[in-house]
PDB file of C-alpha atoms in Angstrom:
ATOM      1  CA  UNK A 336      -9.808  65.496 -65.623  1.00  0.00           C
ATOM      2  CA  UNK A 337      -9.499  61.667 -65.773  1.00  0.00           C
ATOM      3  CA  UNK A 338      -6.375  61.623 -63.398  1.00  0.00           C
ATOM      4  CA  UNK A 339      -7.623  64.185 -61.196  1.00  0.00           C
ATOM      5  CA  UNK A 340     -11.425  62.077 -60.734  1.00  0.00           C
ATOM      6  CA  UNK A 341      -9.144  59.028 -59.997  1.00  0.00           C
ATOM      7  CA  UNK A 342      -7.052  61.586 -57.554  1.00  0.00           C
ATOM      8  CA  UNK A 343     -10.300  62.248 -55.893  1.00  0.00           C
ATOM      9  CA  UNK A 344     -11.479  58.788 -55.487  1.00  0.00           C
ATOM     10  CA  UNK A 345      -7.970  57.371 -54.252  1.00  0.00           C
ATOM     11  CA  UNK A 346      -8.060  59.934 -51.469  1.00  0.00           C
ATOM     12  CA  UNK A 347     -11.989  59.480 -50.347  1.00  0.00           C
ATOM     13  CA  UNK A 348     -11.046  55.581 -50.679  1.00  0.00           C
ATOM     14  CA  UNK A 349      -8.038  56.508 -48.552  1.00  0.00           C
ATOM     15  CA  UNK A 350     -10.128  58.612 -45.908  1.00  0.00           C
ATOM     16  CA  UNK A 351     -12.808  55.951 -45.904  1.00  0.00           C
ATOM     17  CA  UNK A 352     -10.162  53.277 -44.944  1.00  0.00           C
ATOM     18  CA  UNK A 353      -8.430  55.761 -42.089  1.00  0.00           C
ATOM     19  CA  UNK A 354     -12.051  56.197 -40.902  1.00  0.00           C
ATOM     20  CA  UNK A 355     -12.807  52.721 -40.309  1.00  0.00           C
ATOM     21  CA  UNK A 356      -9.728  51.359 -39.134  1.00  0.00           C
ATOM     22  CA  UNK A 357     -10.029  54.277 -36.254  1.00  0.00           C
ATOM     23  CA  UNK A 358     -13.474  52.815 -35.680  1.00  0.00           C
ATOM     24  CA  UNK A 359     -12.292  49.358 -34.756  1.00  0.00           C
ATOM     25  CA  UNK A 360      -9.937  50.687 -32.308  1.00  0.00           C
ATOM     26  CA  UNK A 361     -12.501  51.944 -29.922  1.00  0.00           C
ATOM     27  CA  UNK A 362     -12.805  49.149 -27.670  1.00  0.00           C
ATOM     28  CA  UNK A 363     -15.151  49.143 -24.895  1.00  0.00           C
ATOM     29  CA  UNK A 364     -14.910  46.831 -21.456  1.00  0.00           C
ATOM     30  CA  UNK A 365     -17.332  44.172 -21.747  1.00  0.00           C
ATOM     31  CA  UNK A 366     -16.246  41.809 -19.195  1.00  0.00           C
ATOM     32  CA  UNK A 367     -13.138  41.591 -16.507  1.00  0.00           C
ATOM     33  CA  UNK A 368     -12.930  38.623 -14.923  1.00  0.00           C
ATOM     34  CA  UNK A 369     -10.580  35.616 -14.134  1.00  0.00           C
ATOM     35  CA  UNK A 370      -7.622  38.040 -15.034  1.00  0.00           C
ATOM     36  CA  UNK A 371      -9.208  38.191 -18.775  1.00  0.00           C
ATOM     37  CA  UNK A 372     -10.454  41.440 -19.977  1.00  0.00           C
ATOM     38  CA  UNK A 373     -12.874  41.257 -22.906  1.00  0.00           C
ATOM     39  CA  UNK A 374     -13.488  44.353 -24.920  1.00  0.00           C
ATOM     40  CA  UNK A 375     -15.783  44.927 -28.239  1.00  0.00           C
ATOM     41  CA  UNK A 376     -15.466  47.260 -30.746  1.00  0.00           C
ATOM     42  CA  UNK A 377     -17.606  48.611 -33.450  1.00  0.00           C
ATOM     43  CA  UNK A 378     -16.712  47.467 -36.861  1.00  0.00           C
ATOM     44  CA  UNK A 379     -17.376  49.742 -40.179  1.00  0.00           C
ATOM     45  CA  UNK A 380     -19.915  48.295 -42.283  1.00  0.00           C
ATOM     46  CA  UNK A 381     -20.465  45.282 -40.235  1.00  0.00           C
ATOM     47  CA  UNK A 382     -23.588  44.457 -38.070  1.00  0.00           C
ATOM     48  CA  UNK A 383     -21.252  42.191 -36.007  1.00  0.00           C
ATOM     49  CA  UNK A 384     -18.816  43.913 -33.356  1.00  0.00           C
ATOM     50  CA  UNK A 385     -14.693  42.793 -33.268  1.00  0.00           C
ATOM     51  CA  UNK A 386     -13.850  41.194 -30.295  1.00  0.00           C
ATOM     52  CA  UNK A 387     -10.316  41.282 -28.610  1.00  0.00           C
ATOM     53  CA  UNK A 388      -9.619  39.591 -24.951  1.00  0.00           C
ATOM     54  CA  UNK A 389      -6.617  39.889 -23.194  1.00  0.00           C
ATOM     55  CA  UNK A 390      -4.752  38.443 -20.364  1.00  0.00           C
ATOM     56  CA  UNK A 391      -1.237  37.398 -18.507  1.00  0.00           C
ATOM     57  CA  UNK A 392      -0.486  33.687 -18.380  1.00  0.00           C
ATOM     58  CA  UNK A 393       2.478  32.141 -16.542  1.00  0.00           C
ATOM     59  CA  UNK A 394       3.789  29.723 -19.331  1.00  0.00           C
ATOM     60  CA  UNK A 395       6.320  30.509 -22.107  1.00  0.00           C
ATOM     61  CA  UNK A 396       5.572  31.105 -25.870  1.00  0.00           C
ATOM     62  CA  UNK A 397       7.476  28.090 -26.762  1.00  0.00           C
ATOM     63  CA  UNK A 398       4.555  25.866 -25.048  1.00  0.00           C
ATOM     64  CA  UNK A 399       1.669  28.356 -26.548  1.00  0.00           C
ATOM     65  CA  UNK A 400       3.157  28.021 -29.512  1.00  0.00           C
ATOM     66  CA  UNK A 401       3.039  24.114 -29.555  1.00  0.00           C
ATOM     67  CA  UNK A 402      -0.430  23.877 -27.971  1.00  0.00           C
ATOM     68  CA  UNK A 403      -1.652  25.988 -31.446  1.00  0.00           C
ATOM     69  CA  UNK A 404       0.625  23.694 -33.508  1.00  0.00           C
ATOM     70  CA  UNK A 405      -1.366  21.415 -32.731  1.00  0.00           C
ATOM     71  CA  UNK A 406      -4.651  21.682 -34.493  1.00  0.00           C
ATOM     72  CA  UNK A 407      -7.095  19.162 -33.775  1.00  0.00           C
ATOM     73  CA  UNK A 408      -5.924  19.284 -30.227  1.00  0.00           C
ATOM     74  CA  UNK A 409      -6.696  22.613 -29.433  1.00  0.00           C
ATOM     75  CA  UNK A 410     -10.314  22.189 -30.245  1.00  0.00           C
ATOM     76  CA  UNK A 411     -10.286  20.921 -26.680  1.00  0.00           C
ATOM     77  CA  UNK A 412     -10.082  24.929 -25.770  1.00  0.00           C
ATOM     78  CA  UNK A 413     -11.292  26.878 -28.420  1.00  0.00           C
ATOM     79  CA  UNK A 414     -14.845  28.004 -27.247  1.00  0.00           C
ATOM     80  CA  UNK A 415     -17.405  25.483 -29.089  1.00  0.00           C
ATOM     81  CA  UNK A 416     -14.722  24.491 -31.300  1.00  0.00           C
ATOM     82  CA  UNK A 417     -16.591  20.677 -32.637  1.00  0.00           C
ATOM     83  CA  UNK A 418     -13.642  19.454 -35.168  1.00  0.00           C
ATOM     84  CA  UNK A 419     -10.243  21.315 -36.090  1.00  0.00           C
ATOM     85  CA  UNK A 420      -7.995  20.185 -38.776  1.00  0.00           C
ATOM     86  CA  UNK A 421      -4.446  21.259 -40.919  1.00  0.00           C
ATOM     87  CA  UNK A 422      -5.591  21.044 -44.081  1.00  0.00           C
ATOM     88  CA  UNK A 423      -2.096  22.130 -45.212  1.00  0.00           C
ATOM     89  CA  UNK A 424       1.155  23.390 -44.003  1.00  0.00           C
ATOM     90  CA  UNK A 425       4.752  25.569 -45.670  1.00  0.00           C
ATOM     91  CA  UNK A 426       6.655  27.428 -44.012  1.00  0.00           C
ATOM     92  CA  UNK A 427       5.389  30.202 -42.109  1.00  0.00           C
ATOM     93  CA  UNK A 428       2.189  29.651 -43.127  1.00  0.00           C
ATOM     94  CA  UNK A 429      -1.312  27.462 -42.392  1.00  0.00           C
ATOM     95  CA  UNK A 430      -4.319  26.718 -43.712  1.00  0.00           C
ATOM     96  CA  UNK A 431      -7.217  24.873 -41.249  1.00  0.00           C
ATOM     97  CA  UNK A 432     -10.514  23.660 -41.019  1.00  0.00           C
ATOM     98  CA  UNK A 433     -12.657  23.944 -38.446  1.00  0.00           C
ATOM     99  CA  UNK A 434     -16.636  23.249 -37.585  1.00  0.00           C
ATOM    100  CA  UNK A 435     -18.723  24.973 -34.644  1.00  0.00           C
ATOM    101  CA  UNK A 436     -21.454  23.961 -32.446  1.00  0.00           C
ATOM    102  CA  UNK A 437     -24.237  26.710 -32.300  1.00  0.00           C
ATOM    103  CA  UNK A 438     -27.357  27.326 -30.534  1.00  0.00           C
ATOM    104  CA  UNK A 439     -30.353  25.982 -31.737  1.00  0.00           C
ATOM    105  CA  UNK A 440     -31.924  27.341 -34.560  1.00  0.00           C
ATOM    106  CA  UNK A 441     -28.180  28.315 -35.594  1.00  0.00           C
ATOM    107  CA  UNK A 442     -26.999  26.187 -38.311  1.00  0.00           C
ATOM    108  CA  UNK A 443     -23.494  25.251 -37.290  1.00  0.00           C
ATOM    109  CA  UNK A 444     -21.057  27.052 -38.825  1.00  0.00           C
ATOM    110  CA  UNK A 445     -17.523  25.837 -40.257  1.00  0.00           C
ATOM    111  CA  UNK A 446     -14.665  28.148 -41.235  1.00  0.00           C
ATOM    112  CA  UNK A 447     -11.032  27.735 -43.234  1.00  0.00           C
ATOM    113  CA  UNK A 448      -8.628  29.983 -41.736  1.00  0.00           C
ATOM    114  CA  UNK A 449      -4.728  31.322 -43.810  1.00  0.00           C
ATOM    115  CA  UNK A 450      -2.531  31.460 -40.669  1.00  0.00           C
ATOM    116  CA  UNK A 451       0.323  33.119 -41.261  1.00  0.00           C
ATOM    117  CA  UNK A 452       3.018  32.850 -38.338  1.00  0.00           C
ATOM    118  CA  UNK A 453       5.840  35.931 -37.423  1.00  0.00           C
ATOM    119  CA  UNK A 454       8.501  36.532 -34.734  1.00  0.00           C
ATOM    120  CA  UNK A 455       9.637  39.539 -33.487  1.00  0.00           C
ATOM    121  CA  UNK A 456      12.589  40.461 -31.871  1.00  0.00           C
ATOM    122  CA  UNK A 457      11.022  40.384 -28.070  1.00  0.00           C
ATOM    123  CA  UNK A 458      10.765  36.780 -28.442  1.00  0.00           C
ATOM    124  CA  UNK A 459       7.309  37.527 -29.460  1.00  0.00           C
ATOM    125  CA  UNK A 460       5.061  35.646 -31.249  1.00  0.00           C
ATOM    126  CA  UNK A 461       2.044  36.647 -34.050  1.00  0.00           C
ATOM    127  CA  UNK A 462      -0.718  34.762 -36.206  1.00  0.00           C
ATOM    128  CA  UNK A 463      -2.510  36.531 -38.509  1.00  0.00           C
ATOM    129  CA  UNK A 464      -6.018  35.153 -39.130  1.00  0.00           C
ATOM    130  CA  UNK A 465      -7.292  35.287 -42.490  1.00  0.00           C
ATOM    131  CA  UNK A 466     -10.727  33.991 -43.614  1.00  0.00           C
ATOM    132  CA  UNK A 467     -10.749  31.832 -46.958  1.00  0.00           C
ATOM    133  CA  UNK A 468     -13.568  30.569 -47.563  1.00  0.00           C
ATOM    134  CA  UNK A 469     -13.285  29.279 -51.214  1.00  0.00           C
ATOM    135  CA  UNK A 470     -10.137  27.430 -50.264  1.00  0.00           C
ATOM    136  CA  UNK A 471     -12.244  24.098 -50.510  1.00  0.00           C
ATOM    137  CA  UNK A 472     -15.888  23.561 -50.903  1.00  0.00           C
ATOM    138  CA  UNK A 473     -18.553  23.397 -48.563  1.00  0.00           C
ATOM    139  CA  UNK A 474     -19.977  20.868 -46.158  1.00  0.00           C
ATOM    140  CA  UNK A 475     -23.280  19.761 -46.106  1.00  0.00           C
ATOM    141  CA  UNK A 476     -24.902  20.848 -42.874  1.00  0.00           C
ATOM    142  CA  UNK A 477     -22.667  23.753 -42.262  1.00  0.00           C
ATOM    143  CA  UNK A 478     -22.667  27.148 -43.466  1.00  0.00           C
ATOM    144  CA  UNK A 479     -19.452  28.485 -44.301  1.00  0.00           C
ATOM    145  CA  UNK A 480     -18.136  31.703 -42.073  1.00  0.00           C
ATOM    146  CA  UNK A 481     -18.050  34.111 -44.595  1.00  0.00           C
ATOM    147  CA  UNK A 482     -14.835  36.831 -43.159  1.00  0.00           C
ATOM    148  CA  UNK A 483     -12.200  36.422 -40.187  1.00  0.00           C
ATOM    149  CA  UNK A 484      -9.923  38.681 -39.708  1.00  0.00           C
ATOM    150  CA  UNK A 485      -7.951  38.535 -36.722  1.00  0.00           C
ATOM    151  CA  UNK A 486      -4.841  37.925 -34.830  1.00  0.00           C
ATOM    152  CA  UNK A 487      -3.538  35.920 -32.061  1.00  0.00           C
ATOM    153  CA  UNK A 488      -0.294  37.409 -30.420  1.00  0.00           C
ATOM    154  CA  UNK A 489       2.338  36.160 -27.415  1.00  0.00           C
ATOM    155  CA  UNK A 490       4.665  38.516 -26.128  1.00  0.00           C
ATOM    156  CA  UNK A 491       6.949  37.833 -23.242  1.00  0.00           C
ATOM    157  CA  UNK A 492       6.690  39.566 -19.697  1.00  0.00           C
ATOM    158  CA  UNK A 493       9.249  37.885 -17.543  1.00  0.00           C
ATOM    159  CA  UNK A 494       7.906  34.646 -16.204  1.00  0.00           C
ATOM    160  CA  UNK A 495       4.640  35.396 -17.993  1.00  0.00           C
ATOM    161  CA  UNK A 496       2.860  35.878 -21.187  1.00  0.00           C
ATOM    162  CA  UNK A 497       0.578  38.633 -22.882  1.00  0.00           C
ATOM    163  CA  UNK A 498      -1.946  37.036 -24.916  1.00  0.00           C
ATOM    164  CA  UNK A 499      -4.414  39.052 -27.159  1.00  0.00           C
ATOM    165  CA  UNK A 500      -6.692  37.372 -28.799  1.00  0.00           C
ATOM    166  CA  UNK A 501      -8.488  39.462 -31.642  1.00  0.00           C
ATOM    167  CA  UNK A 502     -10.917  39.172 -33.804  1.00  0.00           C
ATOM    168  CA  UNK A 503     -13.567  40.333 -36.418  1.00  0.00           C
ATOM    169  CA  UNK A 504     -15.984  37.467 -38.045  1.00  0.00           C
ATOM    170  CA  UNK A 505     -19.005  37.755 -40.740  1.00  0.00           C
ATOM    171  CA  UNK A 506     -20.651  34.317 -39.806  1.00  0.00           C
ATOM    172  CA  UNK A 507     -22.677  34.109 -43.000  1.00  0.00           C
ATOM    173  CA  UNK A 508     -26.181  33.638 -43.194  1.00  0.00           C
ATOM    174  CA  UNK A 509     -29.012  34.544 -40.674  1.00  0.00           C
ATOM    175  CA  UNK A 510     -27.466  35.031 -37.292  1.00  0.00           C
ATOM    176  CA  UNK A 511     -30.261  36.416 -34.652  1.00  0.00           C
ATOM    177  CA  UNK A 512     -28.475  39.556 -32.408  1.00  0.00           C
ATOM    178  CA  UNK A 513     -28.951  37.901 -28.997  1.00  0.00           C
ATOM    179  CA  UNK A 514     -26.772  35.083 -30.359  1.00  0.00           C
ATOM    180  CA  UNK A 515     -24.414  37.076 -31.900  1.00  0.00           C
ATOM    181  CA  UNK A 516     -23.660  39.838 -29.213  1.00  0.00           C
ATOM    182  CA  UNK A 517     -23.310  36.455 -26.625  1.00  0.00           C
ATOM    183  CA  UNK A 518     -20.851  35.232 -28.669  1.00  0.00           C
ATOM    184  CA  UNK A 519     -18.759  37.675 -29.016  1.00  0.00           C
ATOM    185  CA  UNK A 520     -18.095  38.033 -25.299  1.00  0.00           C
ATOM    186  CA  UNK A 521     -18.048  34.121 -24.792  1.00  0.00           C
ATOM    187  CA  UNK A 522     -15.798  32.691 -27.268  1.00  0.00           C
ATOM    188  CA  UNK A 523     -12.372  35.559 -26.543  1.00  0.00           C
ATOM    189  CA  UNK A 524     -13.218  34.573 -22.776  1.00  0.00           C
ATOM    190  CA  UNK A 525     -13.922  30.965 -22.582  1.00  0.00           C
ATOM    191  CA  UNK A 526     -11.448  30.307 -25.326  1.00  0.00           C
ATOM    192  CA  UNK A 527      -8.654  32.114 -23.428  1.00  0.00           C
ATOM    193  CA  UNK A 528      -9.592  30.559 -20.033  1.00  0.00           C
ATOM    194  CA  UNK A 529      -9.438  26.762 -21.307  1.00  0.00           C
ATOM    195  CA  UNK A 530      -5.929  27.836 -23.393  1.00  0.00           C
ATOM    196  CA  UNK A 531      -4.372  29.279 -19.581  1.00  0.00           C
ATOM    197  CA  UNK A 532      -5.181  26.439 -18.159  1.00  0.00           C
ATOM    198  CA  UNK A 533      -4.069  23.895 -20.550  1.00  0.00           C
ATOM    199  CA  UNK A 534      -0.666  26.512 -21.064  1.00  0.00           C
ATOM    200  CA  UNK A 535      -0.295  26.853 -17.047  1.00  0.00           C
ATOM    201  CA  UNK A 536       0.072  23.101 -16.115  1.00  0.00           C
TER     202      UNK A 536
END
């Protein structure tokens, strides 16, 4: 009977898992504009939606690629990005820091991200966002982002580039709705905007 209850939870676990990953992959419209489409989706278990924004840009992966490479400088175009560093570096993979501005009565809100790189044979390119927040301790005055999960990822369309820009956070602590449902139409869309222009000149 033991094998069989274990049977029984695997495949509910299983179910559960199937369930929710469909759930995130209902993405509604929430803005179009400036050639960069914004959708949100509901996420399982989560009061705060996924975001994922989209759009063409006429650069080449090589120069995306660089302008993520390098970290403090592209807090110049992630949306209220305050202070971005590489706290380490091997290989394939990344590990950063970064700190937030937020609207008052937000406390601002810092965040360590595992980025782990891939290429595909397109000449496409993938970072997986991973939240870690234990990977070193926390700052006075901020309140550590509790889950990202997320992607960023480049693929080649003759003289331009796809970029999707996806992501699920759990900002930790007492985030009001108005702020939160703003945000997660602001940051995919002004965060994409700066990076095409910054990628485009």
């Amino acid at each position: 009977m033991g094998s069989l209850h274990r049977m029984a939870v695997l495949c509910g676990l299983t179910v559960a898992l199937a369930t929710s990953a469909a759930q995130a992959q209902d993405w509604k419209e929430a803005r179009n504009e400036d050639g960069i489409k914004v959708s949100l989706s509901e996420v399982a278990g989560s009061d705060y939606k996924a975001y994922q924004g989209v759009t063409l840009m006429k650069t080449t992966v090589a120069k995306l690629r660089a302008l993520q490479d390098d970290v403090a400088g592209a807090c110049t175009w992630i949306y209220e990005c305050k202070q971005q560093k590489l706290l380490k570096h091997e290989g394939d993979q990344s590990w950063t820091y970064s700190q937030f501005n937020t609207p008052w009565p937000v406390t601002p809100r810092d965040s360590v991200l595992h980025v782990t790189t891939s290429e595909g044979a397109d000449g496409s390119l993938t970072r997986k966002l991973e939240g870690v927040p234990k990977y070193i301790p926390e700052e006075k005055g901020f309140v550590r982002v509790a889950k990202v999960e997320g992607f960023w990822k480049f693929v080649p369309k003759g003289d331009q580039v796809e970029v999707t820009y996806q992501v699920h956070t759990e900002p930790g602590g007492s985030v009001p709705s108005m702020v939160a449902n703003k945000f997660v139409v602001d940051a995919p869309f002004n965060t994409l905007k700066a990076l095409k222009a910054k990628a485009e000149q």
